[in-house]
PDB file of C-alpha atoms in Angstrom:
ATOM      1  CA  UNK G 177      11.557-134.799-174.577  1.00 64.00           C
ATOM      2  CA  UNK G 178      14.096-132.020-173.321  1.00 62.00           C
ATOM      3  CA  UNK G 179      17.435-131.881-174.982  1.00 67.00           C
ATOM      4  CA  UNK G 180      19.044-132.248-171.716  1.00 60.00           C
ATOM      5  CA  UNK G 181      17.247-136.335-170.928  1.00 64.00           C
ATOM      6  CA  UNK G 182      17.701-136.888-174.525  1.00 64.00           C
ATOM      7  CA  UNK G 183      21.876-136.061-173.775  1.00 62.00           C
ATOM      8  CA  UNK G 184      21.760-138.223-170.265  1.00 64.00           C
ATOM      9  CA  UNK G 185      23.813-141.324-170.350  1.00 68.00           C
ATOM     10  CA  UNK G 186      23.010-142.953-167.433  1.00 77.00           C
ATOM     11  CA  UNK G 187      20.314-143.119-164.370  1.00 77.00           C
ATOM     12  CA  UNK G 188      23.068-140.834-162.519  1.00 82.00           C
ATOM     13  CA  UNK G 189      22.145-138.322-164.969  1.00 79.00           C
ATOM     14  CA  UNK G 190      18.671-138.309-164.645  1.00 82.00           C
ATOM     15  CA  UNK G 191      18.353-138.166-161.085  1.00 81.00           C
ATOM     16  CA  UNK G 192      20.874-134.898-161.533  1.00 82.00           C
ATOM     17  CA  UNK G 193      18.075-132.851-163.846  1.00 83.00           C
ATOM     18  CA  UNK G 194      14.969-134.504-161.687  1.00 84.00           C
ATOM     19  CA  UNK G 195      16.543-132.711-158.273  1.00 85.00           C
ATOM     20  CA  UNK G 196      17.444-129.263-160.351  1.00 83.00           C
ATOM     21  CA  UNK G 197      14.890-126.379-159.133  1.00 82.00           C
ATOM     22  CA  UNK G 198      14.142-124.384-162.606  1.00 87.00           C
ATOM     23  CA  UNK G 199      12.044-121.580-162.175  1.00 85.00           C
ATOM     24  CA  UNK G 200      11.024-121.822-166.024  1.00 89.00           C
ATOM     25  CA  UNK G 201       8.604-123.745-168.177  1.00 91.00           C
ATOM     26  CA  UNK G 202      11.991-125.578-170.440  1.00 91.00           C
ATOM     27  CA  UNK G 203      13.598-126.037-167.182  1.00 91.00           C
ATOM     28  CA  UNK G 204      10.660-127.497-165.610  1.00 92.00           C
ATOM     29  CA  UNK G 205       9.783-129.648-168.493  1.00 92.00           C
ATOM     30  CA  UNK G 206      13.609-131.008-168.430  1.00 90.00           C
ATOM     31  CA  UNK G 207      12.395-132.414-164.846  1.00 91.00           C
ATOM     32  CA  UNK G 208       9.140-134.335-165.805  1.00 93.00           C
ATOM     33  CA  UNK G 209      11.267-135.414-168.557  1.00 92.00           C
ATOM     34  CA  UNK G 210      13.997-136.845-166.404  1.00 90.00           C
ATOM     35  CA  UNK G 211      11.346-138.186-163.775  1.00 92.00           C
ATOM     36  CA  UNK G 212       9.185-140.117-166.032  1.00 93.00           C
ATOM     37  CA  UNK G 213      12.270-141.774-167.876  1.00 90.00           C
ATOM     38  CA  UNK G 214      13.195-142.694-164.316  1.00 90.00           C
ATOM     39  CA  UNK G 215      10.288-144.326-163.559  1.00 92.00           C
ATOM     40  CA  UNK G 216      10.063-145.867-167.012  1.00 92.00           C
ATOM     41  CA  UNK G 217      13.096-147.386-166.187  1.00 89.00           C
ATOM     42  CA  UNK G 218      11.832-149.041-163.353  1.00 90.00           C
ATOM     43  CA  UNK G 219       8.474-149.558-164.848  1.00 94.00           C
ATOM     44  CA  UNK G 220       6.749-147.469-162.035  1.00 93.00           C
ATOM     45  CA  UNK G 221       3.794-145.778-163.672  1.00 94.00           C
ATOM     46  CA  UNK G 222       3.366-142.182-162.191  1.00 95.00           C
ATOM     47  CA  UNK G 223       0.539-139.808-162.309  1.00 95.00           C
ATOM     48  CA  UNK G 224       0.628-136.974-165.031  1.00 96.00           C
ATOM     49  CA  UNK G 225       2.680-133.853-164.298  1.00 96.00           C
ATOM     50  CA  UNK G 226       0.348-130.683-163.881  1.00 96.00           C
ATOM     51  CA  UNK G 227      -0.461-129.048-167.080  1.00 96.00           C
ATOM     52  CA  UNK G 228       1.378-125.466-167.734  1.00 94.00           C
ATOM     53  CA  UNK G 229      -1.621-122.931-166.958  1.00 93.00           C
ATOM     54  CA  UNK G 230      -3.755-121.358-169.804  1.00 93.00           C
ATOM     55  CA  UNK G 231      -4.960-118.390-168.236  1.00 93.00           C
ATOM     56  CA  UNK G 232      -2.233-116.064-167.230  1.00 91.00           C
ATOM     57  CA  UNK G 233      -3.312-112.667-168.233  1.00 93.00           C
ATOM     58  CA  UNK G 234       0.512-111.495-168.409  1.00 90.00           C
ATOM     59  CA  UNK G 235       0.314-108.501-165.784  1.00 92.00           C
ATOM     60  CA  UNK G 236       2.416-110.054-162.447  1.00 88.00           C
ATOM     61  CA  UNK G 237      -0.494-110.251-160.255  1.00 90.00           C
ATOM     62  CA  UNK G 238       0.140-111.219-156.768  1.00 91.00           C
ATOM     63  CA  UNK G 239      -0.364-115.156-156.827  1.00 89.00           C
ATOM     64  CA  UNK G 240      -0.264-115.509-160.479  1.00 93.00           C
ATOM     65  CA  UNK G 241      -1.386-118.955-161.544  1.00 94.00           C
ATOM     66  CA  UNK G 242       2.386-119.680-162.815  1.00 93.00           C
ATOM     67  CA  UNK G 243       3.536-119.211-159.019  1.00 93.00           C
ATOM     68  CA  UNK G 244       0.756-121.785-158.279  1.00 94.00           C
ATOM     69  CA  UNK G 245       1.788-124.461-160.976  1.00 95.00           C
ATOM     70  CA  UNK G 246       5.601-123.928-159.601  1.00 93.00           C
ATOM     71  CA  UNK G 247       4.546-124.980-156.174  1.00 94.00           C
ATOM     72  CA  UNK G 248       2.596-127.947-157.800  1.00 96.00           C
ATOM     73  CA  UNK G 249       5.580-128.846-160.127  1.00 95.00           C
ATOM     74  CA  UNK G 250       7.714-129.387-157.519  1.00 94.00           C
ATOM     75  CA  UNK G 251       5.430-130.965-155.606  1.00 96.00           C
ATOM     76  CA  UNK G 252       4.870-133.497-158.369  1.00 96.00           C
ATOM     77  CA  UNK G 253       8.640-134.074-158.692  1.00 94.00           C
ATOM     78  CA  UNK G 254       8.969-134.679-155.106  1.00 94.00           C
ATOM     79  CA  UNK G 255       6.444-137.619-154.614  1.00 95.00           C
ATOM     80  CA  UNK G 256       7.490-139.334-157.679  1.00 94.00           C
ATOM     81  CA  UNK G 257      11.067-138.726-156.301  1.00 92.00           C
ATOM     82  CA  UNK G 258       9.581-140.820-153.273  1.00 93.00           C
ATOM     83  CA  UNK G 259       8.212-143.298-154.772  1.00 92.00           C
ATOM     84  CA  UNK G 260      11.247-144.159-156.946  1.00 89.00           C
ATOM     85  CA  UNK G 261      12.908-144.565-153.937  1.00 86.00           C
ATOM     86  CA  UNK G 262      15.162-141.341-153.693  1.00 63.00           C
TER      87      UNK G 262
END
């Protein structure tokens, strides 16, 4: 668990680092983080959160597989945002 849930006090606190938009793999992880604790509170079970990739070969190609797990991160956040209701 990120250092950043681990330091939130209150529900307030997670829903702050669930709606950040990190653009790395820490930052992103900080969100699942936040969103499952969330819906732990509530006892909402959620799907998993898409795995990092594994086969980036490192060279910035045009649609690298990191801009396509971004776009799936956030999607991921979002819905579970939904279904917890904010």
């Amino acid at each position: 668990m990120s250092s950043a849930v681990q330091e939130a006090r209150t529900a307030t606190d997670l829903q702050r680092i669930a709606r950040g938009h990190p653009t790395d793999l820490p930052g992103m992880q900080a969100v699942f983080d936040a969103v499952q604790a969330l819906a732990a509170m509530r006892h909402m079970p959620l799907r998993p959160a898409p795995p990092p990739p594994t086969s980036c070969c490192g060279r910035g190609c045009n649609g690298c597989v990191w801009e396509g797990w971004h776009a799936a991160a956030l999607y991921w956040r979002d819905e579970a945002l939904l279904r917890l209701g904010g």
